[in-house]
PDB file of C-alpha atoms in Angstrom:
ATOM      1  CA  UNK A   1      -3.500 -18.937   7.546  1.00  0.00           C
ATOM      2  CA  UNK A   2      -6.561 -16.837   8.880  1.00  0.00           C
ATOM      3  CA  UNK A   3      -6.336 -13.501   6.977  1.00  0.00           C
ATOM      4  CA  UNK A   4      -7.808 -10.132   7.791  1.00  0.00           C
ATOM      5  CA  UNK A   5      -8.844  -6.720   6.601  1.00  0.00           C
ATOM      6  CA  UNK A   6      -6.780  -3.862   7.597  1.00  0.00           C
ATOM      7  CA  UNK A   7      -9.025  -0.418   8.787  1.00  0.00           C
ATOM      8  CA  UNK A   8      -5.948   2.361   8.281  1.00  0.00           C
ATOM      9  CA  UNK A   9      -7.483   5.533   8.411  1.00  0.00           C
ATOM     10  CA  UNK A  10      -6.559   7.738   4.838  1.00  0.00           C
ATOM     11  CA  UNK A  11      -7.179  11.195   4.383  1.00  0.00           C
ATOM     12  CA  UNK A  12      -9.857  12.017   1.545  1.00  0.00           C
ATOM     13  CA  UNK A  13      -7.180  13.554  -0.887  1.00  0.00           C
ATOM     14  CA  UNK A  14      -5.113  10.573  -0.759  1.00  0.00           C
ATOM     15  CA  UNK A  15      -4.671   8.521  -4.520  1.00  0.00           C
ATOM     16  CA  UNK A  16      -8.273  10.171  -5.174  1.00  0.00           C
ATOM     17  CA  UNK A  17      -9.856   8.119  -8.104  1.00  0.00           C
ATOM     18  CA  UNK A  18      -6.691   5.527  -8.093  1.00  0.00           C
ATOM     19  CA  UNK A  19      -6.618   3.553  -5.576  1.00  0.00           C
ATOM     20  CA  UNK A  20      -9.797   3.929  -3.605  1.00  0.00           C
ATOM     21  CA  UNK A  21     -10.181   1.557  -1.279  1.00  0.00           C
ATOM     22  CA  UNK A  22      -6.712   0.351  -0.706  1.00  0.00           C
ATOM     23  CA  UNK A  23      -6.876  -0.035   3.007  1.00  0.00           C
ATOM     24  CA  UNK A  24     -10.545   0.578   3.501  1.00  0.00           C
ATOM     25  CA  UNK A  25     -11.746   3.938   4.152  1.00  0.00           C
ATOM     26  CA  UNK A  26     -11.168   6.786   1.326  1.00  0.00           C
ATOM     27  CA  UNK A  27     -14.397   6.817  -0.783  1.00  0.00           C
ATOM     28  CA  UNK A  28     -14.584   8.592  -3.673  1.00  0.00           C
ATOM     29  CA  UNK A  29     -17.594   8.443  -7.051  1.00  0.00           C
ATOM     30  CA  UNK A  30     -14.234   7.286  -8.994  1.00  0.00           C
ATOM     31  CA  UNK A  31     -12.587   4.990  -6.743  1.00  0.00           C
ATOM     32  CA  UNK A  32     -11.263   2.140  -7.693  1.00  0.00           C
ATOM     33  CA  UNK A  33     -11.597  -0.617  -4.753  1.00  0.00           C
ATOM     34  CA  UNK A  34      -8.140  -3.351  -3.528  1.00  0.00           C
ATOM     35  CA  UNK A  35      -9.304  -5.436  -0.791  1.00  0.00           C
ATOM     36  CA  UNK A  36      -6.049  -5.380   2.115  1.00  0.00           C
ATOM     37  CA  UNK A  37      -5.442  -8.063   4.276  1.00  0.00           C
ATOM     38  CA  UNK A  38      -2.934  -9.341   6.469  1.00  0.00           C
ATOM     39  CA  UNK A  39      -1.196 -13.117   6.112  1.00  0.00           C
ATOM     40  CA  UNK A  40       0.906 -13.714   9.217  1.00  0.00           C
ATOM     41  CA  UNK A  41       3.789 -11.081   8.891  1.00  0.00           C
ATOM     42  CA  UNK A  42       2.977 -10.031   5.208  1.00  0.00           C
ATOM     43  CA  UNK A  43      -0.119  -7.768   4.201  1.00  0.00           C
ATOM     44  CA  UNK A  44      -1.560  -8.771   1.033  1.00  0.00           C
ATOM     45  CA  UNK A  45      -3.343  -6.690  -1.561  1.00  0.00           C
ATOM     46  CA  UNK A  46      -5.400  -7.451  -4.634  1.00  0.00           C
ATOM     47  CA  UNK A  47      -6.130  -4.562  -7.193  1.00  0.00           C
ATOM     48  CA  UNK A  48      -8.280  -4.567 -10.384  1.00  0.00           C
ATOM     49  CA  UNK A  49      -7.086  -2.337 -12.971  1.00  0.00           C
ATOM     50  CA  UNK A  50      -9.692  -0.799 -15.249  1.00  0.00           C
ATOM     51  CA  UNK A  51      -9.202   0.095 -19.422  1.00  0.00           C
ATOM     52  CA  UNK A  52      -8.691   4.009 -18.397  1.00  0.00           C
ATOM     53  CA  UNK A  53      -5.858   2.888 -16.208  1.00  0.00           C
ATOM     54  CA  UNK A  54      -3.472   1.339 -19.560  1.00  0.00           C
ATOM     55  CA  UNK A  55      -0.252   2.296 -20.604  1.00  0.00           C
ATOM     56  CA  UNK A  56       0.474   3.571 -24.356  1.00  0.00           C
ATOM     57  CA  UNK A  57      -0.592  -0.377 -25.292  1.00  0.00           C
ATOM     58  CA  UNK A  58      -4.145  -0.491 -24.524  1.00  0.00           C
ATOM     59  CA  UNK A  59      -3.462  -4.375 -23.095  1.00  0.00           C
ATOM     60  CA  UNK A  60      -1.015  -3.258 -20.533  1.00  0.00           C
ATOM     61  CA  UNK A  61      -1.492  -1.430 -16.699  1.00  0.00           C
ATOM     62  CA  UNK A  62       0.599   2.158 -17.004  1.00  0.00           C
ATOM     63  CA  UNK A  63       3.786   1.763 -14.879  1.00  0.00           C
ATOM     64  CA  UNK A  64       2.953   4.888 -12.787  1.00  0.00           C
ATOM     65  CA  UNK A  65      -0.378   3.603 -11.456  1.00  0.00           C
ATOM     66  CA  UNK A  66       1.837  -0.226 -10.547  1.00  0.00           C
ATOM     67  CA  UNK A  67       4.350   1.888  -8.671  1.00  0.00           C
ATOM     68  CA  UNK A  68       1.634   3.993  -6.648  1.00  0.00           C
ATOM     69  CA  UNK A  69       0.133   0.885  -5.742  1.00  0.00           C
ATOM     70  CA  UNK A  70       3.232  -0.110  -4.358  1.00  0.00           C
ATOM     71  CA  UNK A  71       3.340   2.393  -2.496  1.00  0.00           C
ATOM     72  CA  UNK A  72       0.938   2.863  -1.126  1.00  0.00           C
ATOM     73  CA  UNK A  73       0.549  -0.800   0.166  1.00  0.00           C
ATOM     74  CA  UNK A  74       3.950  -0.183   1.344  1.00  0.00           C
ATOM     75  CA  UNK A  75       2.921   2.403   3.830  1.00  0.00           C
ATOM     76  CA  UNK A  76      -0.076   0.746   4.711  1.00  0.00           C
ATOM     77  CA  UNK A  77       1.939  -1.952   5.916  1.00  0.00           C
ATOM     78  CA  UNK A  78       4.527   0.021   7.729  1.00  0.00           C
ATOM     79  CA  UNK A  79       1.545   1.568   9.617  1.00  0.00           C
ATOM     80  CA  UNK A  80      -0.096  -1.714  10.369  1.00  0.00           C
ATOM     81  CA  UNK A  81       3.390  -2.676  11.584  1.00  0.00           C
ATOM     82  CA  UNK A  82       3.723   0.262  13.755  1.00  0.00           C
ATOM     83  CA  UNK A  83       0.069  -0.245  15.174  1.00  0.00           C
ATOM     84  CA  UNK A  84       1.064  -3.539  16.366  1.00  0.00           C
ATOM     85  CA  UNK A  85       4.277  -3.119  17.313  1.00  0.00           C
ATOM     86  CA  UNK A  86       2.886  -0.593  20.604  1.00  0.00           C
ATOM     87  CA  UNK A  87       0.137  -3.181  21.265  1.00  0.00           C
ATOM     88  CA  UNK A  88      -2.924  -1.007  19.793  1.00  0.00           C
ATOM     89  CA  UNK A  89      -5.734  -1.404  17.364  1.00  0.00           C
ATOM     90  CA  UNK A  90      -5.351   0.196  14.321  1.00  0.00           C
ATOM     91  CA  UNK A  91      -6.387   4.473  14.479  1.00  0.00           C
ATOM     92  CA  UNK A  92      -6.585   4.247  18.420  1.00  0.00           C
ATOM     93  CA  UNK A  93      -4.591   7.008  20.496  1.00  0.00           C
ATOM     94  CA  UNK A  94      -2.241   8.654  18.964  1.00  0.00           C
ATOM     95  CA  UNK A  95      -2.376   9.226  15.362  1.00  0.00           C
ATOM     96  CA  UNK A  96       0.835   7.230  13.910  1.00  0.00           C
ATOM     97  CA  UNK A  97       1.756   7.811  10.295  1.00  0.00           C
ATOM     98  CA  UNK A  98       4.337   7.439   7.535  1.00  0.00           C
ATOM     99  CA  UNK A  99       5.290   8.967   4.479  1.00  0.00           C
ATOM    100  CA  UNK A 100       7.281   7.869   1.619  1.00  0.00           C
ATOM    101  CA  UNK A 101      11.441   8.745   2.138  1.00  0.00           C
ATOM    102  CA  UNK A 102      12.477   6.682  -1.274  1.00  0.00           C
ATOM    103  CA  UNK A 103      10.783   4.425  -3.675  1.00  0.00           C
ATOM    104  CA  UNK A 104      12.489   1.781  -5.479  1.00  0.00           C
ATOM    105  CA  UNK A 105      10.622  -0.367  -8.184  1.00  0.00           C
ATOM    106  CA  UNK A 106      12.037  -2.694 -10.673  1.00  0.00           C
ATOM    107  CA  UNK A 107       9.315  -4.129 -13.135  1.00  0.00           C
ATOM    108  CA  UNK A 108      10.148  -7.680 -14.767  1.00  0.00           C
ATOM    109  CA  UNK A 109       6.680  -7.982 -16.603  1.00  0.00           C
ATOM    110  CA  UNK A 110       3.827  -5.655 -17.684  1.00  0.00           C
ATOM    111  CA  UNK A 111       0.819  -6.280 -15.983  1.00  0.00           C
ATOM    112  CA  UNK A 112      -2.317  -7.187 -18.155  1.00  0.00           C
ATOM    113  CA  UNK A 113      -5.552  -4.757 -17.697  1.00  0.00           C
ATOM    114  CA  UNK A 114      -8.217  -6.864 -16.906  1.00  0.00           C
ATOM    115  CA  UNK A 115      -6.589  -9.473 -14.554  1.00  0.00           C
ATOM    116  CA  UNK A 116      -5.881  -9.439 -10.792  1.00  0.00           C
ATOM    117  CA  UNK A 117      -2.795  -7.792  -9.333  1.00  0.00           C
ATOM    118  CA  UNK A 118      -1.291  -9.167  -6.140  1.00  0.00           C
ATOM    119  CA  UNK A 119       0.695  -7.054  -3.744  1.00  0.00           C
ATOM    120  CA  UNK A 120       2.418  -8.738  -0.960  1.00  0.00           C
ATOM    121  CA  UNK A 121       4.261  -6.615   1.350  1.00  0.00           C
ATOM    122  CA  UNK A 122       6.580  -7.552   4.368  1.00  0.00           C
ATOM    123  CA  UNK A 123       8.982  -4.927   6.654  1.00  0.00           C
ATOM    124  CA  UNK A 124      12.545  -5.911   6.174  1.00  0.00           C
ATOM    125  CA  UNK A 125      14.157  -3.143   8.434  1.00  0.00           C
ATOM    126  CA  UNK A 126      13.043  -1.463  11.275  1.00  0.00           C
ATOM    127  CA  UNK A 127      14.206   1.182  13.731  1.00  0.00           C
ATOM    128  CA  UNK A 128      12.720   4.238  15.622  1.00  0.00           C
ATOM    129  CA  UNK A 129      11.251   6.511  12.880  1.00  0.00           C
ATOM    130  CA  UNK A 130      11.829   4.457   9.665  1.00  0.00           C
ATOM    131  CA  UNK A 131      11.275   1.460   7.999  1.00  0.00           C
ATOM    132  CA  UNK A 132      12.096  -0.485   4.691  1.00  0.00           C
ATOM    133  CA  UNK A 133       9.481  -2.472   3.303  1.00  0.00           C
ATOM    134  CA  UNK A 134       9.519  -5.171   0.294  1.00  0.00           C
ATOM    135  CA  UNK A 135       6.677  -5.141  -1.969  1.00  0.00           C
ATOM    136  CA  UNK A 136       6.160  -7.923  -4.883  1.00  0.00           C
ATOM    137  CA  UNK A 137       3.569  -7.623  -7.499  1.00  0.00           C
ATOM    138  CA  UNK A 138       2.389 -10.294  -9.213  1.00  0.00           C
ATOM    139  CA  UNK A 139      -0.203 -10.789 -11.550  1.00  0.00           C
ATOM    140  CA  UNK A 140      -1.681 -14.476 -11.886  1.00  0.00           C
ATOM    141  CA  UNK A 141       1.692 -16.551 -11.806  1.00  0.00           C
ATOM    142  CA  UNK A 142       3.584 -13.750 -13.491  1.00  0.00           C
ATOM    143  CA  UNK A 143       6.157 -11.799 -11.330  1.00  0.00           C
ATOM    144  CA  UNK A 144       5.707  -8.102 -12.746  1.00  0.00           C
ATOM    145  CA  UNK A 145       7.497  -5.849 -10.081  1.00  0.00           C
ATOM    146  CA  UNK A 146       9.651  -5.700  -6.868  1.00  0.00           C
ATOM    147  CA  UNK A 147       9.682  -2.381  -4.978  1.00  0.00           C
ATOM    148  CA  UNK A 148      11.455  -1.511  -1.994  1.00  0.00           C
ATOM    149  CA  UNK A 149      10.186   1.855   0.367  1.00  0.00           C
ATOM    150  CA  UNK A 150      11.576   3.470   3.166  1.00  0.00           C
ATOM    151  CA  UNK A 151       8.580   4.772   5.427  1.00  0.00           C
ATOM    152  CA  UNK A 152       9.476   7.576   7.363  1.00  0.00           C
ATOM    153  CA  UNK A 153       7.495   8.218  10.660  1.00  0.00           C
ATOM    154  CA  UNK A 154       5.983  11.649  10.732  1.00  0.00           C
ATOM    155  CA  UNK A 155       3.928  13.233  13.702  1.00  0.00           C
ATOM    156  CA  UNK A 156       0.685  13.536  13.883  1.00  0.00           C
ATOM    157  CA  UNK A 157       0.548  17.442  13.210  1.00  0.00           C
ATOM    158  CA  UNK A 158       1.366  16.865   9.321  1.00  0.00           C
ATOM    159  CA  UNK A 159      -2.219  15.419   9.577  1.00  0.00           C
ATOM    160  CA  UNK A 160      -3.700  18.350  11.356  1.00  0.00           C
ATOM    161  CA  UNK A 161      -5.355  20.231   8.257  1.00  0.00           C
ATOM    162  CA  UNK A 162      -6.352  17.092   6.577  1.00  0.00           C
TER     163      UNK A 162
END
């Protein structure tokens, strides 16, 4: 399967010094860089945590930054979905966006600092102005976390000040 890289446009406050990168655009001196990409009907993510970003056990990614990640990939992928769903290239027309209605994680494994983290991301549910989307984090052949988000569509004049 042929992947590619997402462009979704993110507003320069967004996950500042966190996530960086996550779906291309937001630069920041402290950004952290995840490449996104898209595999058939899933989006795909892979993040490299840094020492500053551990939990009380110095070995072990802080829970907080795993479920942002989540999260955020989430999103990203219910805006992908909605991009392609009306036919359009991603950031052309009509600015389309989401926010985050609920977040639901459940971690099975910490996630070791120093080694890969995979996001894969799929919509489950879809109507009008919402959708739910699965997100599983692994890390090598470890499953660490499940989380489940319900995207909310906004319009485009909560971005008008950004």
């Amino acid at each position: 399967n042929k992947t590619r890289r997402a462009q979704i446009p993110i507003r320069s406050g967004f996950a500042i010094g966190l996530i960086g990168e996550m779906a291309g655009v937001l630069k920041t001196p402290k950004a952290k860089k995840a490449k996104n990409a898209s595999a058939g009907e899933d989006a795909v993510c892979v993040f490299h945590p840094k020492p500053h970003m551990a939990a009380g056990p110095p070995q072990f990614l802080n829970g907080g930054i795993l479920a942002t990640l989540a999260d955020c990939h989430a999103i990203c992928t219910a805006l992908a979905t909605a991009y392609r769903d009306e036919a359009r290239p991603i950031g052309t027309g009509d600015t389309l966006w989401y926010v985050t209605g609920n977040l639901n994680i459940r971690y099975t494994a910490p996630v070791p600092i120093g080694a890969a983290v995979h996001l894969r991301a799929r919509v489950t549910e879809r109507a009008k102005k919402k959708m739910t989307v699965e997100c599983s984090i692994t890390s090598g052949d470890t499953p660490c976390a499940v989380a489940q988000v319900l995207a909310i569509r906004v319009p485009p004049s909560w971005l008008a000040n950004a």
